Amino acid sequence: MATVEIKKNIYWVGAVDWNVRDFHGYATPAGSTYNAYLVVDKKSVLFDTVKKPFASELVRNIRQVIDPERIDYIVINHVEPDHASALPEIVEVVKPEKIICSSQGKKGLLAHFHREDWPYEVVKTGDEIGIGERTLRFVETRMVHWPDSMFTYIPEDRLLISQDGFGQHWATSERFDDEVDQSELLYQSARYYANILLPYSPVVQRLLAEVSAMGLEIDMIAPDHGIIWRSNPEKILAAWDEWSRQVTKNKALVVYDTMWHSTEMMARAVADGLQAEGVGAKVMDLAAFHRSDIITELLDSKAILLGSSTLNNNMLPRMADLLCYMKGLRPAPKLAAAFGSYGWGGEAVKLINAAFEEMKFEIVDPGLRVNYVPAEEDLAKCTELGKATARRIIESRQ
Ligand code: FEO
């Protein structure tokens, strides 16, 4: 991919990964990008690197602008291997005077690469380094996404280089927000937030307040993944504010896995009840939707109803997988209910309820169990469960 000058003498030199389909359990059907940025000044600076297989592409891209040996500093805003695993090869080529990182960044780099001999320079929030016409100002952003994470702000360019912050896993040949479909951009941004940042939402809230209090004038946000926000950076700041407050809509998810279609019949009847009371219901079969799709929809849903048949005294494996993933992402409490068919044991509903309690969800009904195949009166009870949940959604404040 050709380099792109994003501001005068500041270049995108990263790599587009059209093929990546998984980030530690988060499905990325649209691929991703590993954005690295090169600032050419009296001291030239590279911001982050790329995933290791793209190291030579990064070097080629840098060569389109300057000889890599002219780079003086490498700033590591984030140590995770999608940004730093190419670092050993880049250090060999660049021979940097400094590798600038947070204190946790230094710990992380040592734990990954075991190179005590690299020229680390540790910075903290508020520290500044002049590089000629420009100043690098650092803002530590612990847990957005890892303890080592930080932003770099360049006041002379009003540019925020934000590592994982405000990114998307979306491979495109376009580099800027005004060049792509807006609804897809927002969807990919929400999907990324839900599947990566959701557990750190309180930290994101504090960070947004801190950035606002600093009074940084920002006219471009350059994240390490996806599209660069140059036309409307306020849009993604506002979206992150909304997502980190976990603002919900009058919307419910009905998610199920089914053995012989009985639990599926129940799910459809539950959705009928929600819709009858005017609440939008999204019905998602775990055989058709990935856990990442469910979490994306959960972000702005007020309620979730989970259905599973009982298999071997347990819930079905795909439902267990979803609940394991969901617990780790620590969503804000939702209204919740469980349902499912069974032959003899019938434990699935009880186990789903236990997971709801662990996540501090508000259980609106003890749950519906149907022996083998639902009769009309069973389906009517499912519809009534949907209606009762819808009424609770409408009554709830947020
Ligand atoms: Fe894109 Fe947390 O790494």
GROMACS .gro file of C-alpha atoms and ligand atoms in nm:
model
  401
    1MET     CA    1   0.000   0.000   0.000
    2ALA     CA    2   0.138   0.342  -0.090
    3THR     CA    3   0.224   0.583   0.187
    4VAL     CA    4  -0.015   0.872   0.242
    5GLU     CA    5   0.080   1.218   0.367
    6ILE     CA    6  -0.182   1.284   0.635
    7LYS     CA    7  -0.042   1.624   0.739
    8LYS     CA    8   0.255   1.816   0.604
    9ASN     CA    9   0.558   1.589   0.654
   10ILE     CA   10   0.354   1.335   0.850
   11TYR     CA   11   0.290   1.006   0.670
   12TRP     CA   12   0.084   0.691   0.713
   13VAL     CA   13   0.336   0.412   0.652
   14GLY     CA   14   0.139   0.114   0.787
   15ALA     CA   15   0.000  -0.204   0.637
   16VAL     CA   16  -0.345  -0.325   0.536
   17ASP     CA   17  -0.424  -0.681   0.647
   18TRP     CA   18  -0.705  -0.786   0.416
   19ASN     CA   19  -0.706  -1.142   0.547
   20VAL     CA   20  -0.702  -1.136   0.927
   21ARG     CA   21  -1.023  -1.291   1.057
   22ASP     CA   22  -0.966  -1.322   1.429
   23PHE     CA   23  -0.830  -1.109   1.714
   24HIS     CA   24  -0.822  -1.328   2.025
   25GLY     CA   25  -1.180  -1.445   1.977
   26TYR     CA   26  -1.316  -1.131   1.810
   27ALA     CA   27  -1.411  -1.213   1.451
   28THR     CA   28  -1.286  -0.955   1.202
   29PRO     CA   29  -1.462  -1.042   0.876
   30ALA     CA   30  -1.355  -0.709   0.726
   31GLY     CA   31  -0.983  -0.752   0.805
   32SER     CA   32  -0.782  -0.474   0.968
   33THR     CA   33  -0.498  -0.229   0.925
   34TYR     CA   34  -0.186  -0.174   1.136
   35ASN     CA   35  -0.130   0.197   1.110
   36ALA     CA   36   0.217   0.336   1.172
   37TYR     CA   37   0.301   0.703   1.128
   38LEU     CA   38   0.623   0.875   1.031
   39VAL     CA   39   0.690   1.237   1.126
   40VAL     CA   40   0.975   1.398   0.935
   41ASP     CA   41   1.128   1.684   1.130
   42LYS     CA   42   1.469   1.780   1.271
   43LYS     CA   43   1.432   1.456   1.463
   44SER     CA   44   1.227   1.208   1.262
   45VAL     CA   45   0.993   0.983   1.454
   46LEU     CA   46   0.813   0.657   1.383
   47PHE     CA   47   0.495   0.595   1.581
   48ASP     CA   48   0.436   0.225   1.647
   49THR     CA   49   0.523  -0.050   1.403
   50VAL     CA   50   0.310  -0.327   1.252
   51LYS     CA   51   0.240  -0.697   1.300
   52LYS     CA   52   0.556  -0.897   1.238
   53PRO     CA   53   0.463  -1.045   0.894
   54PHE     CA   54   0.432  -0.689   0.763
   55ALA     CA   55   0.772  -0.566   0.886
   56SER     CA   56   0.934  -0.553   0.542
   57GLU     CA   57   0.630  -0.371   0.402
   58LEU     CA   58   0.670  -0.108   0.675
   59VAL     CA   59   1.038  -0.065   0.585
   60ARG     CA   60   0.948  -0.031   0.214
   61ASN     CA   61   0.685   0.230   0.300
   62ILE     CA   62   0.930   0.429   0.512
   63ARG     CA   63   1.179   0.418   0.222
   64GLN     CA   64   0.920   0.590   0.002
   65VAL     CA   65   0.962   0.891   0.232
   66ILE     CA   66   1.312   0.879   0.388
   67ASP     CA   67   1.597   0.641   0.447
   68PRO     CA   68   1.490   0.441   0.759
   69GLU     CA   69   1.828   0.514   0.916
   70ARG     CA   70   1.722   0.880   0.928
   71ILE     CA   71   1.459   0.794   1.190
   72ASP     CA   72   1.581   0.911   1.530
   73TYR     CA   73   1.306   0.803   1.766
   74ILE     CA   74   1.052   0.522   1.772
   75VAL     CA   75   0.750   0.593   1.991
   76ILE     CA   76   0.577   0.280   2.113
   77ASN     CA   77   0.229   0.391   2.208
   78HIS     CA   78   0.114   0.029   2.254
   79VAL     CA   79   0.308  -0.294   2.304
   80GLU     CA   80   0.048  -0.548   2.183
   81PRO     CA   81   0.199  -0.762   1.905
   82ASP     CA   82  -0.029  -0.624   1.631
   83HIS     CA   83   0.171  -0.300   1.672
   84ALA     CA   84   0.504  -0.400   1.822
   85SER     CA   85   0.591  -0.749   1.699
   86ALA     CA   86   0.783  -0.599   1.405
   87LEU     CA   87   0.990  -0.386   1.645
   88PRO     CA   88   1.302  -0.607   1.662
   89GLU     CA   89   1.336  -0.601   1.283
   90ILE     CA   90   1.266  -0.228   1.268
   91VAL     CA   91   1.520  -0.154   1.542
   92GLU     CA   92   1.783  -0.344   1.341
   93VAL     CA   93   1.715  -0.130   1.035
   94VAL     CA   94   1.657   0.207   1.205
   95LYS     CA   95   1.906   0.189   1.494
   96PRO     CA   96   1.703   0.447   1.686
   97GLU     CA   97   1.856   0.694   1.928
   98LYS     CA   98   1.552   0.649   2.156
   99ILE     CA   99   1.260   0.412   2.197
  100ILE     CA  100   1.004   0.626   2.373
  101CYS     CA  101   0.736   0.452   2.579
  102SER     CA  102   0.547   0.465   2.910
  103SER     CA  103   0.688   0.295   3.221
  104GLN     CA  104   0.447   0.007   3.166
  105GLY     CA  105   0.549   0.013   2.801
  106LYS     CA  106   0.910  -0.048   2.895
  107LYS     CA  107   0.805  -0.338   3.118
  108GLY     CA  108   0.594  -0.478   2.836
  109LEU     CA  109   0.869  -0.442   2.577
  110LEU     CA  110   1.120  -0.614   2.806
  111ALA     CA  111   0.874  -0.897   2.874
  112HIS     CA  112   0.809  -0.944   2.502
  113PHE     CA  113   1.154  -0.897   2.351
  114HIS     CA  114   1.399  -0.935   2.644
  115ARG     CA  115   1.624  -0.658   2.512
  116GLU     CA  116   1.781  -0.472   2.803
  117ASP     CA  117   2.019  -0.306   2.558
  118TRP     CA  118   1.758  -0.103   2.367
  119PRO     CA  119   1.767   0.277   2.424
  120TYR     CA  120   1.441   0.319   2.618
  121GLU     CA  121   1.321   0.661   2.723
  122VAL     CA  122   1.027   0.646   2.963
  123VAL     CA  123   0.767   0.923   2.949
  124LYS     CA  124   0.453   0.996   3.149
  125THR     CA  125   0.141   1.208   3.105
  126GLY     CA  126   0.233   1.571   3.044
  127ASP     CA  127   0.591   1.504   2.933
  128GLU     CA  128   0.698   1.678   2.615
  129ILE     CA  129   0.983   1.617   2.371
  130GLY     CA  130   1.071   1.874   2.106
  131ILE     CA  131   1.165   1.733   1.767
  132GLY     CA  132   1.224   2.054   1.571
  133GLU     CA  133   0.917   2.233   1.445
  134ARG     CA  134   0.701   2.004   1.651
  135THR     CA  135   0.646   1.890   2.007
  136LEU     CA  136   0.543   1.543   2.117
  137ARG     CA  137   0.316   1.552   2.421
  138PHE     CA  138   0.232   1.222   2.588
  139VAL     CA  139  -0.089   1.111   2.758
  140GLU     CA  140  -0.087   0.774   2.932
  141THR     CA  141  -0.406   0.580   2.861
  142ARG     CA  142  -0.371   0.276   3.085
  143MET     CA  143  -0.611  -0.005   2.990
  144VAL     CA  144  -0.709   0.166   2.668
  145HIS     CA  145  -0.616  -0.093   2.567
  146TRP     CA  146  -0.331  -0.238   2.780
  147PRO     CA  147  -0.148  -0.101   3.087
  148ASP     CA  148   0.128   0.031   2.859
  149SER     CA  149  -0.099   0.226   2.624
  150MET     CA  150  -0.055   0.595   2.562
  151PHE     CA  151  -0.154   0.866   2.316
  152THR     CA  152   0.085   1.115   2.157
  153TYR     CA  153  -0.047   1.461   2.082
  154ILE     CA  154   0.131   1.699   1.844
  155PRO     CA  155  -0.005   2.049   1.920
  156GLU     CA  156   0.149   2.218   1.614
  157ASP     CA  157  -0.053   1.984   1.391
  158ARG     CA  158  -0.351   1.942   1.625
  159LEU     CA  159  -0.297   1.572   1.573
  160LEU     CA  160  -0.377   1.298   1.822
  161ILE     CA  161  -0.204   0.968   1.752
  162SER     CA  162  -0.426   0.737   1.952
  163GLN     CA  163  -0.300   0.376   1.912
  164ASP     CA  164  -0.602   0.145   1.970
  165GLY     CA  165  -0.827   0.437   2.067
  166PHE     CA  166  -1.100   0.530   1.814
  167GLY     CA  167  -0.999   0.251   1.573
  168GLN     CA  168  -1.182  -0.008   1.368
  169HIS     CA  169  -1.084  -0.349   1.238
  170TRP     CA  170  -1.160  -0.264   0.878
  171ALA     CA  171  -0.928  -0.318   0.581
  172THR     CA  172  -0.975  -0.048   0.318
  173SER     CA  173  -0.771   0.120   0.052
  174GLU     CA  174  -0.906   0.453   0.177
  175ARG     CA  175  -0.734   0.617   0.472
  176PHE     CA  176  -0.974   0.895   0.580
  177ASP     CA  177  -1.321   0.915   0.732
  178ASP     CA  178  -1.459   1.131   0.450
  179GLU     CA  179  -1.365   0.870   0.189
  180VAL     CA  180  -1.574   0.580   0.320
  181ASP     CA  181  -1.935   0.484   0.380
  182GLN     CA  182  -2.042   0.655   0.702
  183SER     CA  183  -2.278   0.389   0.834
  184GLU     CA  184  -2.018   0.115   0.781
  185LEU     CA  185  -1.757   0.332   0.953
  186LEU     CA  186  -1.980   0.377   1.256
  187TYR     CA  187  -2.074   0.008   1.260
  188GLN     CA  188  -1.710  -0.104   1.246
  189SER     CA  189  -1.620   0.148   1.518
  190ALA     CA  190  -1.901   0.021   1.743
  191ARG     CA  191  -1.807  -0.342   1.678
  192TYR     CA  192  -1.447  -0.264   1.773
  193TYR     CA  193  -1.551  -0.078   2.089
  194ALA     CA  194  -1.791  -0.353   2.199
  195ASN     CA  195  -1.546  -0.637   2.148
  196ILE     CA  196  -1.229  -0.470   2.278
  197LEU     CA  197  -1.295  -0.169   2.497
  198LEU     CA  198  -1.627  -0.253   2.664
  199PRO     CA  199  -1.474  -0.382   2.992
  200TYR     CA  200  -1.273  -0.062   3.025
  201SER     CA  201  -1.570   0.172   2.978
  202PRO     CA  202  -1.523   0.348   3.317
  203VAL     CA  203  -1.157   0.407   3.223
  204VAL     CA  204  -1.266   0.543   2.884
  205GLN     CA  205  -1.505   0.782   3.057
  206ARG     CA  206  -1.222   0.912   3.280
  207LEU     CA  207  -0.987   0.939   2.983
  208LEU     CA  208  -1.237   1.139   2.775
  209ALA     CA  209  -1.288   1.375   3.069
  210GLU     CA  210  -0.909   1.408   3.113
  211VAL     CA  211  -0.856   1.484   2.743
  212SER     CA  212  -1.137   1.738   2.754
  213ALA     CA  213  -0.989   1.903   3.067
  214MET     CA  214  -0.651   1.928   2.893
  215GLY     CA  215  -0.819   2.145   2.631
  216LEU     CA  216  -0.636   1.973   2.347
  217GLU     CA  217  -0.734   2.119   2.013
  218ILE     CA  218  -0.779   1.817   1.790
  219ASP     CA  219  -0.849   1.837   1.420
  220MET     CA  220  -0.727   1.489   1.335
  221ILE     CA  221  -0.728   1.157   1.521
  222ALA     CA  222  -0.495   0.894   1.380
  223PRO     CA  223  -0.557   0.553   1.537
  224ASP     CA  224  -0.349   0.238   1.491
  225HIS     CA  225  -0.637   0.053   1.321
  226GLY     CA  226  -0.864   0.154   1.037
  227ILE     CA  227  -0.966   0.496   0.921
  228ILE     CA  228  -0.811   0.832   1.020
  229TRP     CA  229  -1.061   1.088   1.150
  230ARG     CA  230  -0.981   1.414   0.969
  231SER     CA  231  -1.321   1.556   0.873
  232ASN     CA  232  -1.512   1.493   1.187
  233PRO     CA  233  -1.306   1.377   1.485
  234GLU     CA  234  -1.585   1.497   1.715
  235LYS     CA  235  -1.807   1.222   1.574
  236ILE     CA  236  -1.594   0.939   1.712
  237LEU     CA  237  -1.531   1.122   2.041
  238ALA     CA  238  -1.909   1.157   2.087
  239ALA     CA  239  -1.966   0.794   1.990
  240TRP     CA  240  -1.705   0.672   2.240
  241ASP     CA  241  -1.868   0.886   2.507
  242GLU     CA  242  -2.205   0.723   2.434
  243TRP     CA  243  -2.065   0.369   2.414
  244SER     CA  244  -1.860   0.405   2.731
  245ARG     CA  245  -2.169   0.528   2.917
  246GLN     CA  246  -2.340   0.223   2.762
  247VAL     CA  247  -2.644   0.420   2.653
  248THR     CA  248  -2.917   0.177   2.544
  249LYS     CA  249  -3.217   0.182   2.313
  250ASN     CA  250  -3.554   0.015   2.354
  251LYS     CA  251  -3.412  -0.293   2.191
  252ALA     CA  252  -3.389  -0.658   2.291
  253LEU     CA  253  -3.177  -0.946   2.173
  254VAL     CA  254  -3.316  -1.296   2.151
  255VAL     CA  255  -3.018  -1.526   2.117
  256TYR     CA  256  -3.047  -1.902   2.106
  257ASP     CA  257  -2.890  -2.231   2.019
  258THR     CA  258  -3.117  -2.520   1.944
  259MET     CA  259  -3.084  -2.896   1.915
  260TRP     CA  260  -3.400  -2.999   1.724
  261HIS     CA  261  -3.564  -2.656   1.663
  262SER     CA  262  -3.781  -2.653   1.978
  263THR     CA  263  -3.574  -2.377   2.143
  264GLU     CA  264  -3.579  -2.196   1.809
  265MET     CA  265  -3.962  -2.208   1.810
  266MET     CA  266  -3.955  -2.062   2.160
  267ALA     CA  267  -3.716  -1.785   2.052
  268ARG     CA  268  -3.940  -1.679   1.766
  269ALA     CA  269  -4.243  -1.672   1.997
  270VAL     CA  270  -4.051  -1.460   2.253
  271ALA     CA  271  -3.960  -1.215   1.974
  272ASP     CA  272  -4.326  -1.199   1.868
  273GLY     CA  273  -4.412  -1.084   2.219
  274LEU     CA  274  -4.147  -0.814   2.221
  275GLN     CA  275  -4.257  -0.686   1.883
  276ALA     CA  276  -4.625  -0.694   1.984
  277GLU     CA  277  -4.541  -0.443   2.259
  278GLY     CA  278  -4.345  -0.221   2.019
  279VAL     CA  279  -3.993  -0.320   2.115
  280GLY     CA  280  -3.745  -0.399   1.839
  281ALA     CA  281  -3.615  -0.754   1.875
  282LYS     CA  282  -3.316  -0.898   1.699
  283VAL     CA  283  -3.325  -1.278   1.679
  284MET     CA  284  -2.980  -1.436   1.655
  285ASP     CA  285  -2.913  -1.807   1.615
  286LEU     CA  286  -2.567  -1.893   1.747
  287ALA     CA  287  -2.526  -2.131   1.455
  288ALA     CA  288  -2.550  -1.830   1.223
  289PHE     CA  289  -2.396  -1.545   1.426
  290HIS     CA  290  -2.051  -1.519   1.582
  291ARG     CA  291  -2.011  -1.419   1.945
  292SER     CA  292  -1.866  -1.087   1.823
  293ASP     CA  293  -2.188  -1.012   1.631
  294ILE     CA  294  -2.391  -1.069   1.946
  295ILE     CA  295  -2.171  -0.843   2.160
  296THR     CA  296  -2.191  -0.567   1.898
  297GLU     CA  297  -2.572  -0.580   1.918
  298LEU     CA  298  -2.564  -0.604   2.297
  299LEU     CA  299  -2.383  -0.269   2.321
  300ASP     CA  300  -2.704  -0.064   2.286
  301SER     CA  301  -2.963  -0.327   2.385
  302LYS     CA  302  -3.163  -0.294   2.702
  303ALA     CA  303  -3.249  -0.662   2.735
  304ILE     CA  304  -3.117  -1.001   2.639
  305LEU     CA  305  -3.312  -1.326   2.632
  306LEU     CA  306  -3.102  -1.637   2.597
  307GLY     CA  307  -3.235  -1.976   2.491
  308SER     CA  308  -3.057  -2.309   2.495
  309SER     CA  309  -3.161  -2.669   2.478
  310THR     CA  310  -3.017  -2.887   2.753
  311LEU     CA  311  -2.739  -3.118   2.637
  312ASN     CA  312  -2.573  -3.365   2.876
  313ASN     CA  313  -2.703  -3.175   3.182
  314ASN     CA  314  -2.559  -2.851   3.049
  315MET     CA  315  -2.635  -2.571   2.808
  316LEU     CA  316  -2.530  -2.613   2.446
  317PRO     CA  317  -2.157  -2.541   2.391
  318ARG     CA  318  -2.208  -2.234   2.174
  319MET     CA  319  -2.417  -2.074   2.449
  320ALA     CA  320  -2.145  -2.150   2.706
  321ASP     CA  321  -1.891  -1.992   2.470
  322LEU     CA  322  -2.103  -1.677   2.435
  323LEU     CA  323  -2.150  -1.644   2.811
  324CYS     CA  324  -1.777  -1.691   2.878
  325TYR     CA  325  -1.696  -1.416   2.625
  326MET     CA  326  -1.974  -1.188   2.753
  327LYS     CA  327  -1.866  -1.219   3.118
  328GLY     CA  328  -1.513  -1.113   3.025
  329LEU     CA  329  -1.641  -0.803   2.848
  330ARG     CA  330  -1.834  -0.697   3.162
  331PRO     CA  331  -2.132  -0.524   2.997
  332ALA     CA  332  -2.345  -0.292   3.210
  333PRO     CA  333  -2.640  -0.480   3.365
  334LYS     CA  334  -2.921  -0.570   3.125
  335LEU     CA  335  -3.274  -0.698   3.173
  336ALA     CA  336  -3.251  -1.072   3.114
  337ALA     CA  337  -3.443  -1.398   3.089
  338ALA     CA  338  -3.367  -1.755   2.987
  339PHE     CA  339  -3.562  -2.024   2.808
  340GLY     CA  340  -3.506  -2.362   2.649
  341SER     CA  341  -3.638  -2.705   2.572
  342TYR     CA  342  -3.520  -3.023   2.737
  343GLY     CA  343  -3.579  -3.397   2.738
  344TRP     CA  344  -3.507  -3.508   3.097
  345GLY     CA  345  -3.248  -3.296   3.287
  346GLY     CA  346  -3.342  -2.940   3.188
  347GLU     CA  347  -3.044  -2.766   3.350
  348ALA     CA  348  -2.975  -2.508   3.076
  349VAL     CA  349  -3.215  -2.239   3.204
  350LYS     CA  350  -3.080  -2.265   3.559
  351LEU     CA  351  -2.720  -2.238   3.434
  352ILE     CA  352  -2.796  -1.938   3.212
  353ASN     CA  353  -2.967  -1.769   3.508
  354ALA     CA  354  -2.655  -1.831   3.718
  355ALA     CA  355  -2.447  -1.656   3.450
  356PHE     CA  356  -2.692  -1.365   3.448
  357GLU     CA  357  -2.658  -1.333   3.826
  358GLU     CA  358  -2.280  -1.339   3.798
  359MET     CA  359  -2.300  -1.047   3.553
  360LYS     CA  360  -2.547  -0.867   3.784
  361PHE     CA  361  -2.815  -0.871   3.514
  362GLU     CA  362  -3.173  -0.812   3.629
  363ILE     CA  363  -3.363  -1.137   3.576
  364VAL     CA  364  -3.717  -1.044   3.475
  365ASP     CA  365  -3.856  -1.398   3.484
  366PRO     CA  366  -3.733  -1.722   3.643
  367GLY     CA  367  -3.724  -1.872   3.293
  368LEU     CA  368  -3.928  -2.096   3.068
  369ARG     CA  369  -3.859  -2.464   3.014
  370VAL     CA  370  -4.048  -2.683   2.769
  371ASN     CA  371  -4.033  -3.060   2.761
  372TYR     CA  372  -3.926  -3.176   2.412
  373VAL     CA  373  -4.149  -2.984   2.168
  374PRO     CA  374  -4.353  -2.675   2.257
  375ALA     CA  375  -4.732  -2.699   2.236
  376GLU     CA  376  -4.942  -2.394   2.146
  377GLU     CA  377  -4.986  -2.305   2.514
  378ASP     CA  378  -4.608  -2.320   2.563
  379LEU     CA  379  -4.555  -2.083   2.273
  380ALA     CA  380  -4.817  -1.851   2.418
  381LYS     CA  381  -4.614  -1.845   2.742
  382CYS     CA  382  -4.305  -1.756   2.540
  383THR     CA  383  -4.491  -1.471   2.371
  384GLU     CA  384  -4.607  -1.355   2.712
  385LEU     CA  385  -4.243  -1.361   2.834
  386GLY     CA  386  -4.154  -1.138   2.539
  387LYS     CA  387  -4.441  -0.901   2.618
  388ALA     CA  388  -4.353  -0.881   2.987
  389THR     CA  389  -3.989  -0.810   2.902
  390ALA     CA  390  -4.095  -0.541   2.655
  391ARG     CA  391  -4.303  -0.371   2.923
  392ARG     CA  392  -4.003  -0.371   3.159
  393ILE     CA  393  -3.789  -0.222   2.881
  394ILE     CA  394  -4.038   0.055   2.819
  395GLU     CA  395  -4.068   0.129   3.192
  396SER     CA  396  -3.693   0.139   3.251
  397ARG     CA  397  -3.533   0.481   3.252
  398GLN     CA  398  -3.208   0.461   3.059
  399FEO    FE1  399  -0.438  -0.313   1.835
  399FEO    FE2  400  -0.445  -0.361   2.173
  399FEO     O1  401  -0.375  -0.376   1.999
   0.00000   0.00000   0.00000
